[in-house]
Each structure stands twice: as C-alpha cells, then as structure tokens.
JSON list of C-alpha atoms and ligand atoms in Angstrom, two decimals:
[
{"chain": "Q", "resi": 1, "resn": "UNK", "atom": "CA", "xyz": [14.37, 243.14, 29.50]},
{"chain": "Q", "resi": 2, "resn": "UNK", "atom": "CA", "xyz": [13.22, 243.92, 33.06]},
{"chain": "Q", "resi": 3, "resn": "UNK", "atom": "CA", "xyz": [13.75, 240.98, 35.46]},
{"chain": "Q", "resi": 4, "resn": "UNK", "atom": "CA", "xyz": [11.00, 241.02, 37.71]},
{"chain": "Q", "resi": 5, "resn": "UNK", "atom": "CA", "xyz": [13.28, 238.90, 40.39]},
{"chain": "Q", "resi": 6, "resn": "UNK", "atom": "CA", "xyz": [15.37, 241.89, 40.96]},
{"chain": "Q", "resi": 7, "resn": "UNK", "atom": "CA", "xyz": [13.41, 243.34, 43.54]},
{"chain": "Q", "resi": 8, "resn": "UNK", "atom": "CA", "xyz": [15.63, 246.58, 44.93]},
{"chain": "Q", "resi": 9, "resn": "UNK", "atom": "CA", "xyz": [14.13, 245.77, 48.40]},
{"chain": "Q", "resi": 10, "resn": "UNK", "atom": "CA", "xyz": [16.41, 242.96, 48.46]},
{"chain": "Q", "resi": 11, "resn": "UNK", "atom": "CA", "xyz": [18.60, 243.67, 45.44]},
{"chain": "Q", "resi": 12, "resn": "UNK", "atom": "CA", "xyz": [21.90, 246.10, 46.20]},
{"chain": "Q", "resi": 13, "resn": "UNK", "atom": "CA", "xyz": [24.44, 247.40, 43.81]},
{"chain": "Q", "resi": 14, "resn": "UNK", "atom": "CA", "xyz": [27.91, 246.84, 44.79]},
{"chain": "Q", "resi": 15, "resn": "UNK", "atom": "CA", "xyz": [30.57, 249.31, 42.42]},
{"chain": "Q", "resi": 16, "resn": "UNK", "atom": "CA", "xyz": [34.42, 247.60, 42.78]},
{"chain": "Q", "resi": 17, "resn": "UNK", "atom": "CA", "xyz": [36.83, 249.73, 43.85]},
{"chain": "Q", "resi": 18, "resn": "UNK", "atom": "CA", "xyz": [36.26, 252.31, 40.71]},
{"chain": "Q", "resi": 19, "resn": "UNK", "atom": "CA", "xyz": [39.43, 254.71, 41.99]},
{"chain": "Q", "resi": 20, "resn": "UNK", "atom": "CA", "xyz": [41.82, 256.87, 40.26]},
{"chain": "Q", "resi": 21, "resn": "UNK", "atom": "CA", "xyz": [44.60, 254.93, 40.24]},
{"chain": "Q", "resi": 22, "resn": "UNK", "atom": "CA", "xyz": [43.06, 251.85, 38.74]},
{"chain": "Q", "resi": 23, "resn": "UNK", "atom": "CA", "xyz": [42.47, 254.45, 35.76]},
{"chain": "Q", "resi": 24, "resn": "UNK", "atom": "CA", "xyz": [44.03, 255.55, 32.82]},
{"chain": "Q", "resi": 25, "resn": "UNK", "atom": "CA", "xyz": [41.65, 258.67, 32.70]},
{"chain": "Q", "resi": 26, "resn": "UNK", "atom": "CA", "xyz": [43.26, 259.34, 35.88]},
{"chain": "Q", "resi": 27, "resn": "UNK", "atom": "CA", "xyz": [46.86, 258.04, 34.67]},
{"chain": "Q", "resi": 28, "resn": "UNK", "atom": "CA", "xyz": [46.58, 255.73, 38.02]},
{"chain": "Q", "resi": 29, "resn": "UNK", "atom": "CA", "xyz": [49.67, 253.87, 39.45]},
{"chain": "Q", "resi": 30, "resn": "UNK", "atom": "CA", "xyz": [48.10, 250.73, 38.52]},
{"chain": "Q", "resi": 31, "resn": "UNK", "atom": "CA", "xyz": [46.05, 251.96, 35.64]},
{"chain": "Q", "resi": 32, "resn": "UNK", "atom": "CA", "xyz": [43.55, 248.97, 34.32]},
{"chain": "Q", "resi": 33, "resn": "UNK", "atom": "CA", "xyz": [43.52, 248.69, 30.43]},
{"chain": "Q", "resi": 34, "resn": "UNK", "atom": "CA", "xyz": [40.10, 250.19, 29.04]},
{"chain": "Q", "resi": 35, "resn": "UNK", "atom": "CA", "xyz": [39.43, 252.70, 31.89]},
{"chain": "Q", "resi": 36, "resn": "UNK", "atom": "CA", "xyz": [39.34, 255.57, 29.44]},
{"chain": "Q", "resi": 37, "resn": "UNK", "atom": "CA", "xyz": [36.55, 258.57, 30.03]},
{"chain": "Q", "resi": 38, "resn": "UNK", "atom": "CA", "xyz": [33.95, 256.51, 27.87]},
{"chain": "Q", "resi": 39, "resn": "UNK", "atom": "CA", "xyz": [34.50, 253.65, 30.00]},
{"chain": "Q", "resi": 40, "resn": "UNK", "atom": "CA", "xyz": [34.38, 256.01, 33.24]},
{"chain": "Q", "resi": 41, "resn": "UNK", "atom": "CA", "xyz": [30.29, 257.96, 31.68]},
{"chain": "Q", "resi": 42, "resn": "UNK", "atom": "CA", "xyz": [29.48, 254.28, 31.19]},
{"chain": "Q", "resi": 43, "resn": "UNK", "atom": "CA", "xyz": [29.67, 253.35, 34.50]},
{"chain": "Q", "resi": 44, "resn": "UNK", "atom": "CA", "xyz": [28.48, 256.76, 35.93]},
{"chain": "Q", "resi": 45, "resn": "UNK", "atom": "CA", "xyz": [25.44, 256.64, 34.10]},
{"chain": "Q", "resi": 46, "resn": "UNK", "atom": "CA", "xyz": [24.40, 253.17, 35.08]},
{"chain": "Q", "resi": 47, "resn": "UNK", "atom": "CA", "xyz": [25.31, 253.82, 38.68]},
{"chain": "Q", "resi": 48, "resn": "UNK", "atom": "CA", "xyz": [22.85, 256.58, 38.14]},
{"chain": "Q", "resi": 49, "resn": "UNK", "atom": "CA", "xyz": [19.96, 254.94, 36.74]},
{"chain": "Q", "resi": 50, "resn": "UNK", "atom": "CA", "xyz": [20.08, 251.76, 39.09]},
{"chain": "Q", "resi": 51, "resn": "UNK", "atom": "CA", "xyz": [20.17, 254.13, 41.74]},
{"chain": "Q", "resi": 52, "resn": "UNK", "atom": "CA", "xyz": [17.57, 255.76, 40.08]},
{"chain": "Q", "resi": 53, "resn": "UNK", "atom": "CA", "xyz": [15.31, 252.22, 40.37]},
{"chain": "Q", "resi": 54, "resn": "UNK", "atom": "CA", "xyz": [15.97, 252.31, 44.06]},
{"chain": "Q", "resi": 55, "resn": "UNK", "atom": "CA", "xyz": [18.92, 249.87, 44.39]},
{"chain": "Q", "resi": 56, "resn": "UNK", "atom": "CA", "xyz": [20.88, 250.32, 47.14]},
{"chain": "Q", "resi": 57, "resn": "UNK", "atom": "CA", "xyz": [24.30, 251.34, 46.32]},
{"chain": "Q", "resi": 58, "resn": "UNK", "atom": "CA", "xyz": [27.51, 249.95, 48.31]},
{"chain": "Q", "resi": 59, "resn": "UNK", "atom": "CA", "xyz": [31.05, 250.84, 47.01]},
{"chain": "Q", "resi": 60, "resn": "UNK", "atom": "CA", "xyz": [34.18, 249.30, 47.63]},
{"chain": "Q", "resi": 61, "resn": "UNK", "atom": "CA", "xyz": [37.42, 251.09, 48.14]},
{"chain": "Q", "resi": 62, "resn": "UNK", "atom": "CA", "xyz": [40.87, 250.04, 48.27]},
{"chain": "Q", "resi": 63, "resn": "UNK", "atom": "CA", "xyz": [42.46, 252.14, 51.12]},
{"chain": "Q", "resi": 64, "resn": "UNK", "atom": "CA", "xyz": [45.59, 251.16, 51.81]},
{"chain": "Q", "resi": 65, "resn": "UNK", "atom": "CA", "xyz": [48.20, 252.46, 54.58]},
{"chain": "Q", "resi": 66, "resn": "UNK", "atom": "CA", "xyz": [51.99, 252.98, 53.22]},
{"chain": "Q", "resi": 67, "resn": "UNK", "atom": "CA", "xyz": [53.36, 250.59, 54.07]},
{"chain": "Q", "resi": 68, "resn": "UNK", "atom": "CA", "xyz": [51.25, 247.89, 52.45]},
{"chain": "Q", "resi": 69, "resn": "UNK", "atom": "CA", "xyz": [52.59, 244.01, 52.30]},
{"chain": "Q", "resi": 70, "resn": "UNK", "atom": "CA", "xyz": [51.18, 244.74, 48.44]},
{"chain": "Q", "resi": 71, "resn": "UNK", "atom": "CA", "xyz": [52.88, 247.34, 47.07]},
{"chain": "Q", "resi": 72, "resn": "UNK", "atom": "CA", "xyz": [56.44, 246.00, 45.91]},
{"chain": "Q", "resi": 73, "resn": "UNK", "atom": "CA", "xyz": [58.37, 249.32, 47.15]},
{"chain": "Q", "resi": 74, "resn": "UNK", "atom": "CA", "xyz": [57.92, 247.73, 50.59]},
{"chain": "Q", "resi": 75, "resn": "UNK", "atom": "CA", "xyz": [60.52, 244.70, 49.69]},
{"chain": "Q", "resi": 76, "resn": "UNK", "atom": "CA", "xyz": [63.35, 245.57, 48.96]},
{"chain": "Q", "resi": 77, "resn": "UNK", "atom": "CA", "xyz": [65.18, 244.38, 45.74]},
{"chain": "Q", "resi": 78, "resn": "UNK", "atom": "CA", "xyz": [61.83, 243.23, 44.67]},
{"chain": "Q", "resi": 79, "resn": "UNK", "atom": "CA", "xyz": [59.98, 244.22, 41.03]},
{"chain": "Q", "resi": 80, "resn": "UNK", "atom": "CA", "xyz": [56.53, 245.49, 40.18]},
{"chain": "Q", "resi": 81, "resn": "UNK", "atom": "CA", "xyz": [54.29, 242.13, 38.97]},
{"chain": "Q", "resi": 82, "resn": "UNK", "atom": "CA", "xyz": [56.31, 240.03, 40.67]},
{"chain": "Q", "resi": 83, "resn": "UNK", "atom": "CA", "xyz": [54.52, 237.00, 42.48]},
{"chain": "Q", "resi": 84, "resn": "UNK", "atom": "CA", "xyz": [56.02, 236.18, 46.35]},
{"chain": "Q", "resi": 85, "resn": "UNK", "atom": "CA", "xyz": [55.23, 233.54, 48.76]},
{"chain": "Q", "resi": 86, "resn": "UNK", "atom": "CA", "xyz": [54.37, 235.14, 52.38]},
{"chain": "Q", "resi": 87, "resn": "UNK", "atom": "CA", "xyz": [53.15, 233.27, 55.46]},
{"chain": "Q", "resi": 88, "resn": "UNK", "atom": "CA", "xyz": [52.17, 230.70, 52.68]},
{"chain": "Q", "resi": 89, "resn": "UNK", "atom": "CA", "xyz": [50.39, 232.53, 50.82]},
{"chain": "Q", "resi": 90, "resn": "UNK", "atom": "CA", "xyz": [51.14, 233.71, 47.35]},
{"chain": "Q", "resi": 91, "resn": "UNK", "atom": "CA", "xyz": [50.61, 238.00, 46.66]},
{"chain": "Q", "resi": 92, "resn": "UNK", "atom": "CA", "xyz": [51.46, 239.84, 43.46]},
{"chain": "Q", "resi": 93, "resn": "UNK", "atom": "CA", "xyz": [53.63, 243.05, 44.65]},
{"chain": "Q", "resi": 94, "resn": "UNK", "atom": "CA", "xyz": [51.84, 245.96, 42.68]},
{"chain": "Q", "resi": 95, "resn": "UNK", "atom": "CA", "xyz": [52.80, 249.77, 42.12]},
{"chain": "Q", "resi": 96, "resn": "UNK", "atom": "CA", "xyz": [51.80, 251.51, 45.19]},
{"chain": "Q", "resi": 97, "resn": "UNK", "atom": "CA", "xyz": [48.05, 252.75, 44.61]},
{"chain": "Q", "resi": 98, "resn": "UNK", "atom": "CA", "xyz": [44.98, 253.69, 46.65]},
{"chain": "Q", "resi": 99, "resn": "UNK", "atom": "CA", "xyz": [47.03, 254.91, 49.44]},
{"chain": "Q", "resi": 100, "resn": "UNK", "atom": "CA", "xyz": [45.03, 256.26, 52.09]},
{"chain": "Q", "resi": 101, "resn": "UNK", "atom": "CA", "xyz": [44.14, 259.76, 51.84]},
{"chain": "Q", "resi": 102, "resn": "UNK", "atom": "CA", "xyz": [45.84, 260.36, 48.40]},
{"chain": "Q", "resi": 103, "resn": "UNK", "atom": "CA", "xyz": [43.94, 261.76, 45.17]},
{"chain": "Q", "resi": 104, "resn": "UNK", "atom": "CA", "xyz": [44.54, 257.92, 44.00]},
{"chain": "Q", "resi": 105, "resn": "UNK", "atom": "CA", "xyz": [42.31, 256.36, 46.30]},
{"chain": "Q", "resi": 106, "resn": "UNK", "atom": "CA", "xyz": [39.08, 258.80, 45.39]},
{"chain": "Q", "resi": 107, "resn": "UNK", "atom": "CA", "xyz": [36.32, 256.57, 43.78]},
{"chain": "Q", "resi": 108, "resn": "UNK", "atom": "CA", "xyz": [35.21, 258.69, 40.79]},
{"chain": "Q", "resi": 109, "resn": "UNK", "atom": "CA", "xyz": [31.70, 257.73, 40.60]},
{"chain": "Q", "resi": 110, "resn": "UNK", "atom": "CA", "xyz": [29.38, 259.84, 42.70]},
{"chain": "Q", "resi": 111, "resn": "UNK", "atom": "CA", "xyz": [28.91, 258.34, 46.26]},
{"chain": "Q", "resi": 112, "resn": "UNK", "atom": "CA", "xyz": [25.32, 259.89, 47.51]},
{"chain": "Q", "resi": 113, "resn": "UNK", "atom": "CA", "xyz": [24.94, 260.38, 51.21]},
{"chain": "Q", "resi": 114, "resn": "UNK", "atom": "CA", "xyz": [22.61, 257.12, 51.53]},
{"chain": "Q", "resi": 115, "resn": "UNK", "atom": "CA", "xyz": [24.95, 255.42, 49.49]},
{"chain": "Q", "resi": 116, "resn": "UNK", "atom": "CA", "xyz": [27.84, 253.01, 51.68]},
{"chain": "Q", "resi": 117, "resn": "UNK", "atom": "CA", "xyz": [31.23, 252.67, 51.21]},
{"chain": "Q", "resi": 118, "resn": "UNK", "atom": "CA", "xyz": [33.27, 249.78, 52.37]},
{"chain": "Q", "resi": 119, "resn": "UNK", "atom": "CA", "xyz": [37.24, 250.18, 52.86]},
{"chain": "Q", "resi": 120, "resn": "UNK", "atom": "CA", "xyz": [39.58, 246.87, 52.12]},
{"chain": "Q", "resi": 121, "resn": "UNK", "atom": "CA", "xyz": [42.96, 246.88, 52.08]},
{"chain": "Q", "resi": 122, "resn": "UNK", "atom": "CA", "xyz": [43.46, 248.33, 55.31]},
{"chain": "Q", "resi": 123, "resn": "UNK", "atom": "CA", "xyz": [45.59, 246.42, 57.52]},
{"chain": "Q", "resi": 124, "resn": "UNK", "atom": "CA", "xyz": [49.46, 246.38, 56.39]},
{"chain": "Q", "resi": 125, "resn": "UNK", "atom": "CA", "xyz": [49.96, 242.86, 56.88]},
{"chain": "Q", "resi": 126, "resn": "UNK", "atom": "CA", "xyz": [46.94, 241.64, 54.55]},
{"chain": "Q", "resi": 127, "resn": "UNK", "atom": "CA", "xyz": [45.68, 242.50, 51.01]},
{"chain": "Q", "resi": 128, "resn": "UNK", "atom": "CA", "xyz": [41.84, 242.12, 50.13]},
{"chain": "Q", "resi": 129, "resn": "UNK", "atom": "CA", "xyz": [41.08, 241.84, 46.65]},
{"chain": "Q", "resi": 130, "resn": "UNK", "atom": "CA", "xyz": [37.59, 240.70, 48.09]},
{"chain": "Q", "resi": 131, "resn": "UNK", "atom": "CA", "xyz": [35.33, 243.86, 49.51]},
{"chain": "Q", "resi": 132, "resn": "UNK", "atom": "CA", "xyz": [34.22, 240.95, 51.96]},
{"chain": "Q", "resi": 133, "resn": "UNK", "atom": "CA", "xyz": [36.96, 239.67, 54.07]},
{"chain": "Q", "resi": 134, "resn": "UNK", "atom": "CA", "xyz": [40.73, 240.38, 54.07]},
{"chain": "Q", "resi": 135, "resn": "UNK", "atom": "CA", "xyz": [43.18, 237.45, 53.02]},
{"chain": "Q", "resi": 136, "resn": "UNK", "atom": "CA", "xyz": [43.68, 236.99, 56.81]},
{"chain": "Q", "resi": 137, "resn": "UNK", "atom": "CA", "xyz": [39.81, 236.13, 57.53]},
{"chain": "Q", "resi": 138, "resn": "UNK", "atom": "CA", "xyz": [39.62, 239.77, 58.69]},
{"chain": "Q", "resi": 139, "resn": "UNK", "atom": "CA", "xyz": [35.76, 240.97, 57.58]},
{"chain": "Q", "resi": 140, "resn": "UNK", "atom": "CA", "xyz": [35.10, 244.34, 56.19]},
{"chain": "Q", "resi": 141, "resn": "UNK", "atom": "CA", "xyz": [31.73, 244.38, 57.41]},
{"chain": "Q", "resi": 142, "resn": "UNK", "atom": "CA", "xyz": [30.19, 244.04, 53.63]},
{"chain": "Q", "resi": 143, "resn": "UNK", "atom": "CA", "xyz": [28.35, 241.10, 54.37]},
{"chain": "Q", "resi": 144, "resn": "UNK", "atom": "CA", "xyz": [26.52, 242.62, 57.68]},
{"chain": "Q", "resi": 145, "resn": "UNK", "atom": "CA", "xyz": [25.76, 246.07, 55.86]},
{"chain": "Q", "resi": 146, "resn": "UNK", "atom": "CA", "xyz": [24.14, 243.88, 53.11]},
{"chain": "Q", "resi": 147, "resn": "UNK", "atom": "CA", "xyz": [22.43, 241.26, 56.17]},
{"chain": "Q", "resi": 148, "resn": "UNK", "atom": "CA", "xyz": [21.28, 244.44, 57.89]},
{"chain": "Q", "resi": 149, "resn": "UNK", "atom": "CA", "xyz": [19.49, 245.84, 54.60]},
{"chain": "Q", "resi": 150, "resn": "UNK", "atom": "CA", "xyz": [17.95, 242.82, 53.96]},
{"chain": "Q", "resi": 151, "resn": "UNK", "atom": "CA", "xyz": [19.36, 242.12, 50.39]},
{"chain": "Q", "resi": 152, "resn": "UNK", "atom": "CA", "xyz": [19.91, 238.75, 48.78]},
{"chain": "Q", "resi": 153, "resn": "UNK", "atom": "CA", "xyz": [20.90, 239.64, 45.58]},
{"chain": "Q", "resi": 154, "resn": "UNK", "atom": "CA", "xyz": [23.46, 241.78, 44.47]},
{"chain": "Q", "resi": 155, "resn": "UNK", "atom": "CA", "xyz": [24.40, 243.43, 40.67]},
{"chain": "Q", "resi": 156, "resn": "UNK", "atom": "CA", "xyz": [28.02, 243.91, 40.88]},
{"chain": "Q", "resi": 157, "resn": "UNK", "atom": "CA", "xyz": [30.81, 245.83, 38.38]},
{"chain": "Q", "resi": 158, "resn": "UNK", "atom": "CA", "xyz": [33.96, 247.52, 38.19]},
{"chain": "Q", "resi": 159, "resn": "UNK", "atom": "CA", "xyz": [37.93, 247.16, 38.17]},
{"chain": "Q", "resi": 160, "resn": "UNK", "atom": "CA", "xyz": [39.11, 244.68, 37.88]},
{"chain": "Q", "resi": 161, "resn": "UNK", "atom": "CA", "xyz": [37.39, 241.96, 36.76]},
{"chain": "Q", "resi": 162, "resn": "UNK", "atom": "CA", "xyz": [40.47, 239.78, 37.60]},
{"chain": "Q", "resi": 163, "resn": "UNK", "atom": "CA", "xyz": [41.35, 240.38, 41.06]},
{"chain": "Q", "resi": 164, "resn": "UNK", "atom": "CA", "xyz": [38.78, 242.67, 43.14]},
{"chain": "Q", "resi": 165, "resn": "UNK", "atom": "CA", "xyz": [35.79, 241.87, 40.65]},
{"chain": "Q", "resi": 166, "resn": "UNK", "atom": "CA", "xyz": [36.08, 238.25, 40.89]},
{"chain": "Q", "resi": 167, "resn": "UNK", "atom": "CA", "xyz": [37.03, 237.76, 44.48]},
{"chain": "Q", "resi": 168, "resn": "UNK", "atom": "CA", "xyz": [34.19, 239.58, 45.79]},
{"chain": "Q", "resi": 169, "resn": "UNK", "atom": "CA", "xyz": [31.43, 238.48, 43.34]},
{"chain": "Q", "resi": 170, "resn": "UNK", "atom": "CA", "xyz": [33.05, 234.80, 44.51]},
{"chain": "Q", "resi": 171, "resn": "UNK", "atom": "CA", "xyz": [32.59, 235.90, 48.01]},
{"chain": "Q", "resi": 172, "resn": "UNK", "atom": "CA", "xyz": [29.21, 236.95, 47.31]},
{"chain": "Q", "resi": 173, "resn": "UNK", "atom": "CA", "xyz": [27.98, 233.64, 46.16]},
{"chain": "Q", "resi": 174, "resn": "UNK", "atom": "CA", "xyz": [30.26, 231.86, 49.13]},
{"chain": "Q", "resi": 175, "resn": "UNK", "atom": "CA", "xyz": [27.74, 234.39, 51.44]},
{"chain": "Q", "resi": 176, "resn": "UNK", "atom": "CA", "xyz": [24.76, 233.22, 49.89]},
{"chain": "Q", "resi": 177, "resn": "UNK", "atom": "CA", "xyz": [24.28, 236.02, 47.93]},
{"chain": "Q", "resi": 178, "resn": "UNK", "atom": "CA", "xyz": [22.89, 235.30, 44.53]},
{"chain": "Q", "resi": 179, "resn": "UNK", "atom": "CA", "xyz": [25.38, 237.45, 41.81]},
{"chain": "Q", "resi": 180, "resn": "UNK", "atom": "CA", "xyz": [24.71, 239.01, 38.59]},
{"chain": "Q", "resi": 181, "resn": "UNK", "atom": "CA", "xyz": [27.85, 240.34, 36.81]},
{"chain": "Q", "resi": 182, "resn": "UNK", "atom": "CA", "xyz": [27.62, 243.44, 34.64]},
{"chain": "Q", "resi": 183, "resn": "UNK", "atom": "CA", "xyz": [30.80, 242.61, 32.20]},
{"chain": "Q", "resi": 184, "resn": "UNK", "atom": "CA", "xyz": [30.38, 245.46, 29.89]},
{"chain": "Q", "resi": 185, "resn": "UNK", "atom": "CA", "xyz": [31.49, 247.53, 32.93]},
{"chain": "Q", "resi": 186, "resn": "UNK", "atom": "CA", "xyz": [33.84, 245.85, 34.02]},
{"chain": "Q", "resi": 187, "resn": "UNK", "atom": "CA", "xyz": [37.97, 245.88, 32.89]},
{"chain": "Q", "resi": 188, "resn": "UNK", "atom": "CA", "xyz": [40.45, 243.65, 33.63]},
{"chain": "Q", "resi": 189, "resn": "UNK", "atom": "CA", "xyz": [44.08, 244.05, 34.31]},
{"chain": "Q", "resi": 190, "resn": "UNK", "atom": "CA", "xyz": [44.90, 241.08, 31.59]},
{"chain": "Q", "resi": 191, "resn": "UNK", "atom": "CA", "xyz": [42.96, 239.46, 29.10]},
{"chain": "Q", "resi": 192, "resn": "UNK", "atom": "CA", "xyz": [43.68, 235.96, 30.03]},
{"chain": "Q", "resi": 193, "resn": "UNK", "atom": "CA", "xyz": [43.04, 236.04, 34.01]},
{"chain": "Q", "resi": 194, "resn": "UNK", "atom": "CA", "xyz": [40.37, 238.08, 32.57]},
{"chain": "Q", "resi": 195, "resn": "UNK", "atom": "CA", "xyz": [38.88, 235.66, 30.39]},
{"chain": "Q", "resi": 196, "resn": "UNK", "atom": "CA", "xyz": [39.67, 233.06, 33.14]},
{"chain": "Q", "resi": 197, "resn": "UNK", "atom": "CA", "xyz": [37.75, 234.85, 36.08]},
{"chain": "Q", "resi": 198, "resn": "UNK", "atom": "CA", "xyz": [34.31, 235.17, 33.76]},
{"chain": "Q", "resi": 199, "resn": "UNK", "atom": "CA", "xyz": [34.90, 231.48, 33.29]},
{"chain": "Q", "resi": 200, "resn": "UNK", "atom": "CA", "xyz": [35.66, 230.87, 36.85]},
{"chain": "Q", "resi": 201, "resn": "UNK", "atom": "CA", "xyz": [32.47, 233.25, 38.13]},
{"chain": "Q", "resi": 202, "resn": "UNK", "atom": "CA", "xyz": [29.97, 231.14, 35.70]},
{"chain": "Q", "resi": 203, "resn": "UNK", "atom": "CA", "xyz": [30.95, 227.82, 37.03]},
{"chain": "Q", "resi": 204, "resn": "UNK", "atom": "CA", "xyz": [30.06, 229.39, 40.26]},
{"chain": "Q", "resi": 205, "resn": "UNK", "atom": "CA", "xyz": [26.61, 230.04, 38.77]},
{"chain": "Q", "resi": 206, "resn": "UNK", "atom": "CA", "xyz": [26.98, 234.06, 38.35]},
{"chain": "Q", "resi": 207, "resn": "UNK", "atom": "CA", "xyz": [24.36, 235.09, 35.89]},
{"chain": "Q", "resi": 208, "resn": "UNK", "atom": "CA", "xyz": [25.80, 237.83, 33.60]},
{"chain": "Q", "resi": 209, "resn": "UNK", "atom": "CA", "xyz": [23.77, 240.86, 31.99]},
{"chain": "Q", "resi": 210, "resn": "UNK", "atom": "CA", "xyz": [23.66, 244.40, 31.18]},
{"chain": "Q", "resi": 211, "resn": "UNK", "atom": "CA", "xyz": [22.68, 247.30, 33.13]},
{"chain": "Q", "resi": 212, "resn": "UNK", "atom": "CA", "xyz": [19.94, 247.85, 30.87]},
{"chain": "Q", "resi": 213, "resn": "UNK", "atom": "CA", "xyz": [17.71, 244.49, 32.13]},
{"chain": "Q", "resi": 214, "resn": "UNK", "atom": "CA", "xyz": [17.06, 246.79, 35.18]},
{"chain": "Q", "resi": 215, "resn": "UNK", "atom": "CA", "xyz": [15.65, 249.41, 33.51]},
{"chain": "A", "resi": 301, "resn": "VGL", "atom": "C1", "xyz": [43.06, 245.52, 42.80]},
{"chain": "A", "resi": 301, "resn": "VGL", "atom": "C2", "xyz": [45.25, 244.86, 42.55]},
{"chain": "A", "resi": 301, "resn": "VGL", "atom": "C3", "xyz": [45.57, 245.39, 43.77]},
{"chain": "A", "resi": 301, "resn": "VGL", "atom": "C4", "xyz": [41.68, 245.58, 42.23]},
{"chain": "A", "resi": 301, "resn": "VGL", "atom": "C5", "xyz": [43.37, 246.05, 44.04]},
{"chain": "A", "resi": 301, "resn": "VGL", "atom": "O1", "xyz": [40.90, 246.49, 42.61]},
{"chain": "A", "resi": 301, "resn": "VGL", "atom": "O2", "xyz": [41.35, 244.72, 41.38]},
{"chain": "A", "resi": 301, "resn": "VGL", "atom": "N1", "xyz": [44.01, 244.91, 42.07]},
{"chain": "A", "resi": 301, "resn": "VGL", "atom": "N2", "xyz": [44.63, 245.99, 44.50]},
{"chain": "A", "resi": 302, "resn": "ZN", "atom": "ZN1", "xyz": [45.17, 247.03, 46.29]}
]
C-alpha cells in the first residue's frame, strides 16, 4: 500500500551501519545472526527501489579508531560480551570490528555519489550506537544533514536492531523526526533485546512496515 504521507521531499532513508563485520556473509568480527546473502539482496534491493522513488539515502557507519573504549582487547584481562561500568556509564566490550580503514568497516550496500554517509564511533573515549550523537553528547552531524534537506520523516533499517537500530530510530523520534521501522530488514544481535527494542521503539510511537508500502 502506498502511503501518500511519505513524501521523499521530506522523507529520507537512513541504512544502519550495514558493514562487513556485522555479517556472517562477510564472517564479520561481530557477525549479527541472520545476515546471510539473502538477508544482504534483501536489503540491496530495497535500498534500490526507495532510492529509486527519490528518497534520500543517508548511511551510517561505524568507524572506529584502534584503540576503541568498545572493543574488549583494549582492557586488559577483560572478556568479549562482558558489561563494564566507565565514567558511570555502563558499555558492553565487543570483538574489535569496523576499525577504520579495514575491509570490516565497508558498508556493503551501494553508496551512490548523492547518497551521505555519516561516521559514529569515532572518538576513542566514546561509543555511538546512535548515528546521531556519541554517548558523550558529541553530534555526528545526522540531525543537521537531515535539517539541511528538509526531511521530517525518516524510513530506517539495518544491524542491529538492538543496539545501533534502536538507538538511532530513538534518537530520531527524540529529534522530532517521525520514524517508520522496516523490521523485515533488520537483525538483531539477540532475540530477547531484540524483541525488547521493537517493544521499546513502539511505545515511542515508531510505526513499523515493509519496504513495499513505498512502492
Ligand atoms: C553495533 C555493537 C557495537 C551496531 C555497533 O551497529 O548495532 N553494535 N557497535
Ligand atoms: Zn561499534
């Protein structure tokens, strides 16, 4: 069904850091379950076609330097998974991944030369699971690109619905964005934050569809 409200004057696409190592196509460091070549056509086609309708397409990336507060090589003694407190704040040390300038951190789905990509992740000190603002309050400089295009909707999917999915669709509607969630191309590291993020996004009045409703 077409939904005459998405207008893609004011309507952008944002893809979620959809990068080799969140893949198992890709055998990624930090491989999201689900990420197989099916699910990687899936979302290449759909990219296609919205671009195809004239959406605006902004991609995150997860670009981290080495020596990441994230990755759990960087404290010693500690294990992969493992949840720490820093500065107050809790982080999950992950496998190193999306390391700057590394085959990990390539986004798979074709990036067009009008299209905009948005690196997160950058600064050592702070992780970003949201493509808006770092967890130090740092901005990426999403929410101006988006300002500056005029949009006030976005259509937003990829990995993982559980951490960078639902942080920046929650940032989007904090923005005063309106959201619509594509789950069907979306994966999520586990199925209970997973199932607990769609919940979370809802009560936060995300509408969810299909790619197909903008077709
Ligand atoms: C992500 C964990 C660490 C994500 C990024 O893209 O969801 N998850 N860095
Ligand atoms: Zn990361």
């Amino acid at each position: 069904m077409q939904q005459p409200s998405f207008d893609p004057a004011h309507t952008a696409v944002i893809v979620v850091d959809l990068q080799a190592d969140f893949t198992e196509e890709h055998s990624g460091s930090l491989a999201v379950p689900g990420t197989d070549g099916k699910y990687l056509e899936a979302v290449t086609a759909a990219t296609r076609d919205l671009a195809a309708r004239g959406f605006p397409l902004f991609f995150t990336q997860d670009w981290h330097p080495r020596d990441h507060i994230s990755f759990y090589t960087n404290h010693p003694g500690a294990a992969p998974f493992q949840s720490v407190e820093i500065d107050g704040r809790s982080q999950i040390l992950w496998p190193p991944h999306c390391v700057q300038e590394t085959p990990g951190a390539e986004i798979l789905v074709p990036v067009g030369s009008a299209d905009r990509v948005v690196r997160k992740g950058t600064d050592a000190r702070f992780d970003s699971y949201s493509g808006f603002a770092d967890d130090g309050g740092h901005a990426t400089g999403l929410d101006a690109l988006l300002r500056e295009a005029g949009i006030r909707q976005v259509i937003v999917y990829g990995l993982a619905t559980d951490f960078c999915v639902r942080a920046t669709v929650a940032d989007a509607v904090e923005n005063g964005f309106a959201a619509v969630l594509l789950p069907d191309l979306c994966r999520g590291v586990a199925p209970d934050s997973t199932e607990a993020a769609l919940a979370e996004l809802r009560r936060r009045g995300v509408s969810f569809g299909k790619a197909e409703d903008f077709s």
